[in-house]
XYZ file of C-alpha atoms in Angstrom:
234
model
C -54.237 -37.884 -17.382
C -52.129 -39.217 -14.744
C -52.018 -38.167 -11.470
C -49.195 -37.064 -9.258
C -48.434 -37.108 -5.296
C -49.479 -33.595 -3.931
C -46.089 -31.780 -2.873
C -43.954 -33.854 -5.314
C -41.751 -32.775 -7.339
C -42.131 -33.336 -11.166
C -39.055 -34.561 -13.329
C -38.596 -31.740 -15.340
C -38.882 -29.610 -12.302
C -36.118 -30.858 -10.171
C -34.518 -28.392 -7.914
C -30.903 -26.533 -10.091
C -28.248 -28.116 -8.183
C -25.229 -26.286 -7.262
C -21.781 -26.496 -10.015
C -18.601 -26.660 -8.496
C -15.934 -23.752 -10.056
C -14.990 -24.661 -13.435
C -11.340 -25.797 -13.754
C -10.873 -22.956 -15.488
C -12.424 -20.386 -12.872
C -10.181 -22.089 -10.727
C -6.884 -21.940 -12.370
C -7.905 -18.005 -12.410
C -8.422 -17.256 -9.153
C -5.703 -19.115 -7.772
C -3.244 -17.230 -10.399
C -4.624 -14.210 -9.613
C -4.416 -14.190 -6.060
C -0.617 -15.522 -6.116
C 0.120 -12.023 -8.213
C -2.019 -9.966 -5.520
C -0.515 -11.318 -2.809
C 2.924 -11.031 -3.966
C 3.723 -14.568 -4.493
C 4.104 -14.093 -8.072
C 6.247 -11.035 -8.761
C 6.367 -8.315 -11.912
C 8.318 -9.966 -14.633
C 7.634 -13.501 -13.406
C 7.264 -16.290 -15.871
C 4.260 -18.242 -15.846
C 4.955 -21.620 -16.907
C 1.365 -23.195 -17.805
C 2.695 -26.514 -17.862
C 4.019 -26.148 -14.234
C 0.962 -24.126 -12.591
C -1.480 -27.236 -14.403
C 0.534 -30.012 -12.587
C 0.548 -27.708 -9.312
C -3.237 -27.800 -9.335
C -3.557 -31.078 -10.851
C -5.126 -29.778 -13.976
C -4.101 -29.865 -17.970
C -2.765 -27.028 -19.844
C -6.091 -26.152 -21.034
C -8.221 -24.224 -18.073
C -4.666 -22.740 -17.061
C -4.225 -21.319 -20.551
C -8.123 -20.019 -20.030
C -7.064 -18.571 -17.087
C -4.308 -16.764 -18.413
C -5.633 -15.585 -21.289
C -8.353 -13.423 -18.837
C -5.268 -12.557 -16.689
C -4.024 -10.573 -19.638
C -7.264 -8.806 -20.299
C -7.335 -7.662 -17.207
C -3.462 -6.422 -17.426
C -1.910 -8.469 -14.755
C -0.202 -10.423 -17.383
C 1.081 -9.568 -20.625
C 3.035 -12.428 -23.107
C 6.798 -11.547 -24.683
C 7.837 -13.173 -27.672
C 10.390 -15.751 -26.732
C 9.351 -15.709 -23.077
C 5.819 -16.311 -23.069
C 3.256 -15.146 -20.229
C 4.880 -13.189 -17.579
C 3.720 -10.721 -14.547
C 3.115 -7.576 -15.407
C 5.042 -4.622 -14.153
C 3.013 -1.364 -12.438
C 2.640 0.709 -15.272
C 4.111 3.966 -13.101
C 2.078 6.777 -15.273
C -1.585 5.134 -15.394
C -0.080 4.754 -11.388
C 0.131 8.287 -11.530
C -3.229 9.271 -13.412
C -5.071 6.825 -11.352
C -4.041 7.821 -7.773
C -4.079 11.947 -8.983
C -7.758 11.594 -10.182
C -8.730 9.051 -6.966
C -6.710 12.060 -4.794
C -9.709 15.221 -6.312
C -12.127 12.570 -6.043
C -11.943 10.618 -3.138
C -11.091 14.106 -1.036
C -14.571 15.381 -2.410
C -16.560 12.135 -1.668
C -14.736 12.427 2.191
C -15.693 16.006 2.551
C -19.287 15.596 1.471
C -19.249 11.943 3.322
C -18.488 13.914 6.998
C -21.630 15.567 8.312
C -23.376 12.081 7.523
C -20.832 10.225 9.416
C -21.780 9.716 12.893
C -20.432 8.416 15.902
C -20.616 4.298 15.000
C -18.865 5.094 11.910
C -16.059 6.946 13.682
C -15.865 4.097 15.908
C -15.915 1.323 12.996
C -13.398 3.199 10.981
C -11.111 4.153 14.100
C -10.866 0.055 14.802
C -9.953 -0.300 11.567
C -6.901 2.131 12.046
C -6.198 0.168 15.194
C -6.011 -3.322 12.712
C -3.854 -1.726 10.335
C -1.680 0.076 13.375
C -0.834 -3.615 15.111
C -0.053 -4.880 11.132
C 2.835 -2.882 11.200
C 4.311 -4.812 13.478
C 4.630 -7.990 11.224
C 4.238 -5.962 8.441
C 2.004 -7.517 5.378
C 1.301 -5.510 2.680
C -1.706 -6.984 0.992
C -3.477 -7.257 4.519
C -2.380 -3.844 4.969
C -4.064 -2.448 1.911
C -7.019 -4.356 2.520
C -7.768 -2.411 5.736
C -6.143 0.783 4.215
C -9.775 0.817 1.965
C -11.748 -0.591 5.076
C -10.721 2.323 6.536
C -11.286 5.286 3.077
C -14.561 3.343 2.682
C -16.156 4.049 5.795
C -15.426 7.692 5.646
C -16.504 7.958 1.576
C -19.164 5.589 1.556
C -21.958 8.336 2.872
C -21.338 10.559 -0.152
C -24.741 11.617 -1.441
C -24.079 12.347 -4.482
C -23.650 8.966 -6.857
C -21.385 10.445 -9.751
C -18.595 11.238 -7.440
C -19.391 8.045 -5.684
C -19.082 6.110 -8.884
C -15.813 7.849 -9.541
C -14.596 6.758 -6.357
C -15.307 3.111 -6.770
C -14.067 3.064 -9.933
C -10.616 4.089 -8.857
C -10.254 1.715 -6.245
C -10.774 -1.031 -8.538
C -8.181 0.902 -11.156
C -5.738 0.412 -8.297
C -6.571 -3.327 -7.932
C -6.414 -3.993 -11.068
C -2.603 -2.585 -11.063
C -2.046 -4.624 -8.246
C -1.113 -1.480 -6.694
C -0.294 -2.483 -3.079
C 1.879 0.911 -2.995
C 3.121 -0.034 0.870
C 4.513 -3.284 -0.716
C 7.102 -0.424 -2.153
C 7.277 2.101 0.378
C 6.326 0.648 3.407
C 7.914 3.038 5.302
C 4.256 5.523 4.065
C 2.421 3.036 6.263
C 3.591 4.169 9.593
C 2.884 8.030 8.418
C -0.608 6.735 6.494
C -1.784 5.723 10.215
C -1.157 8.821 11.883
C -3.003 10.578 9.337
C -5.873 8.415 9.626
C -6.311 9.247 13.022
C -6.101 13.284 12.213
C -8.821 12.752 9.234
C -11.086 11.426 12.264
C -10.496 14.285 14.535
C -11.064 16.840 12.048
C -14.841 15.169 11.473
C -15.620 14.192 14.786
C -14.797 17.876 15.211
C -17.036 19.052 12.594
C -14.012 21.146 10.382
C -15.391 22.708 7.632
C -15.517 20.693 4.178
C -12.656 22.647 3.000
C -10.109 22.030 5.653
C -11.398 18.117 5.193
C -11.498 17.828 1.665
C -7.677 19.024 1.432
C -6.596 17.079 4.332
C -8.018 13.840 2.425
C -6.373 14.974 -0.860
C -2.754 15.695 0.682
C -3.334 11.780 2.269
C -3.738 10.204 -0.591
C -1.112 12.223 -2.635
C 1.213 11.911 0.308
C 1.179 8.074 -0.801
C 1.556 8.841 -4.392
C 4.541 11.451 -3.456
C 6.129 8.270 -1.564
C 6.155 6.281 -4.397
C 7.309 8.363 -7.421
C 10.502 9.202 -5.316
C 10.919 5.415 -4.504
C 10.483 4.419 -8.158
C 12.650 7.611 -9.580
C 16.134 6.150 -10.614
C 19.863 7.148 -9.244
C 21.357 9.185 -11.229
């Protein structure tokens, strides 16, 4: 039997070492961020061949990438045009942001007698962020904060079904890419001020009712915005 230094290491043992990001996982999230953050627009045309020599890659992890893209529904593939942006699909917009308004008013109403005075305080600097981003306005950093901000006042909701619900339409709405403000940012200067009377109404202690409708005619306020942006001239 042979015999081996106390505190070393055997072969077979050797601490896992860390693995860079596939080329693959790469392409991905660099594609994906680019539609996110606006850079690549509904309807644009991915060119695989172009975004591989852009990263330095070959066709092959960019096609990977791609191909998840479209699972996820940011990119869909036309005959004769091949893999483009998609679009926001305006009626799972509208189911999405309806069922997030019933749910996410609930989760707020329950959320405020748990909410105390730090939370008020976090959420209220929040508002502040997203008050001084209007004056360069960004719409991606905007959105960002906008669900800083919901989160705070949602995230004490004790019961874990309409949590779950909650969550799941927030990620819905990312995976549209739904940056709504991108479309109407003219909502963003009105979604502030409404912030701020949410946080009054539970620092005040309203009753669930009054705060529960005042979250729902928030978020449908938004939704409101948009369908009369997207309806066309007749």
């Amino acid at each position: 039997m042979t015999e081996t230094a106390v505190g070393s290491p055997a072969v077979g043992n050797a601490a896992p070492t860390a693995h860079p990001e596939s080329k693959s996982q790469q392409a991905y999230a660099t594609v994906k961020a680019r539609i996110i953050e606006g850079t690549y627009t509904p309807g644009y045309r991915l060119v695989l061949a172009k975004i591989a020599e852009d990263l330095g890659f070959s066709v092959v992890p960019v096609r990977e990438a791609i191909r998840r893209l479209e699972a996820e529904g940011l990119v869909k593939f036309e005959r004769n045009v091949g893999a483009t942006v998609s679009g926001i699909d305006p009626t799972e917009y509208l189911y999405t942001m309806q069922t997030l308004s019933i749910v996410e008013g609930a989760a707020t109403a329950l959320s405020a007698p748990l909410i105390d005075s730090v939370a008020i305080a976090r959420a209220r600097a929040v508002n502040e962020e997203m008050r001084e981003c209007l004056e360069h306005f960004d719409p991606v950093r905007f959105t960002a904060l906008n669900q800083d901000f919901h989160s705070v006042l949602f995230e004490h909701c004790p019961n874990p079904h309409i949590l779950d619900l909650v969550h799941r339409g927030w990620n819905r709405l990312a995976s549209l890419r739904s940056s709504t403000f991108r479309f109407v940012p003219g909502r963003a200067q009105e979604s502030v001020r409404e912030h701020e009377a949410l946080l009054q109404l539970i620092e005040n202690a309203a009753d669930a009712d009054t705060i529960e409708k005042a979250a729902r005619q928030h978020r449908a306020a938004t939704l409101d915005a948009y369908l009369a942006q997207a309806k066309p001239d007749h």
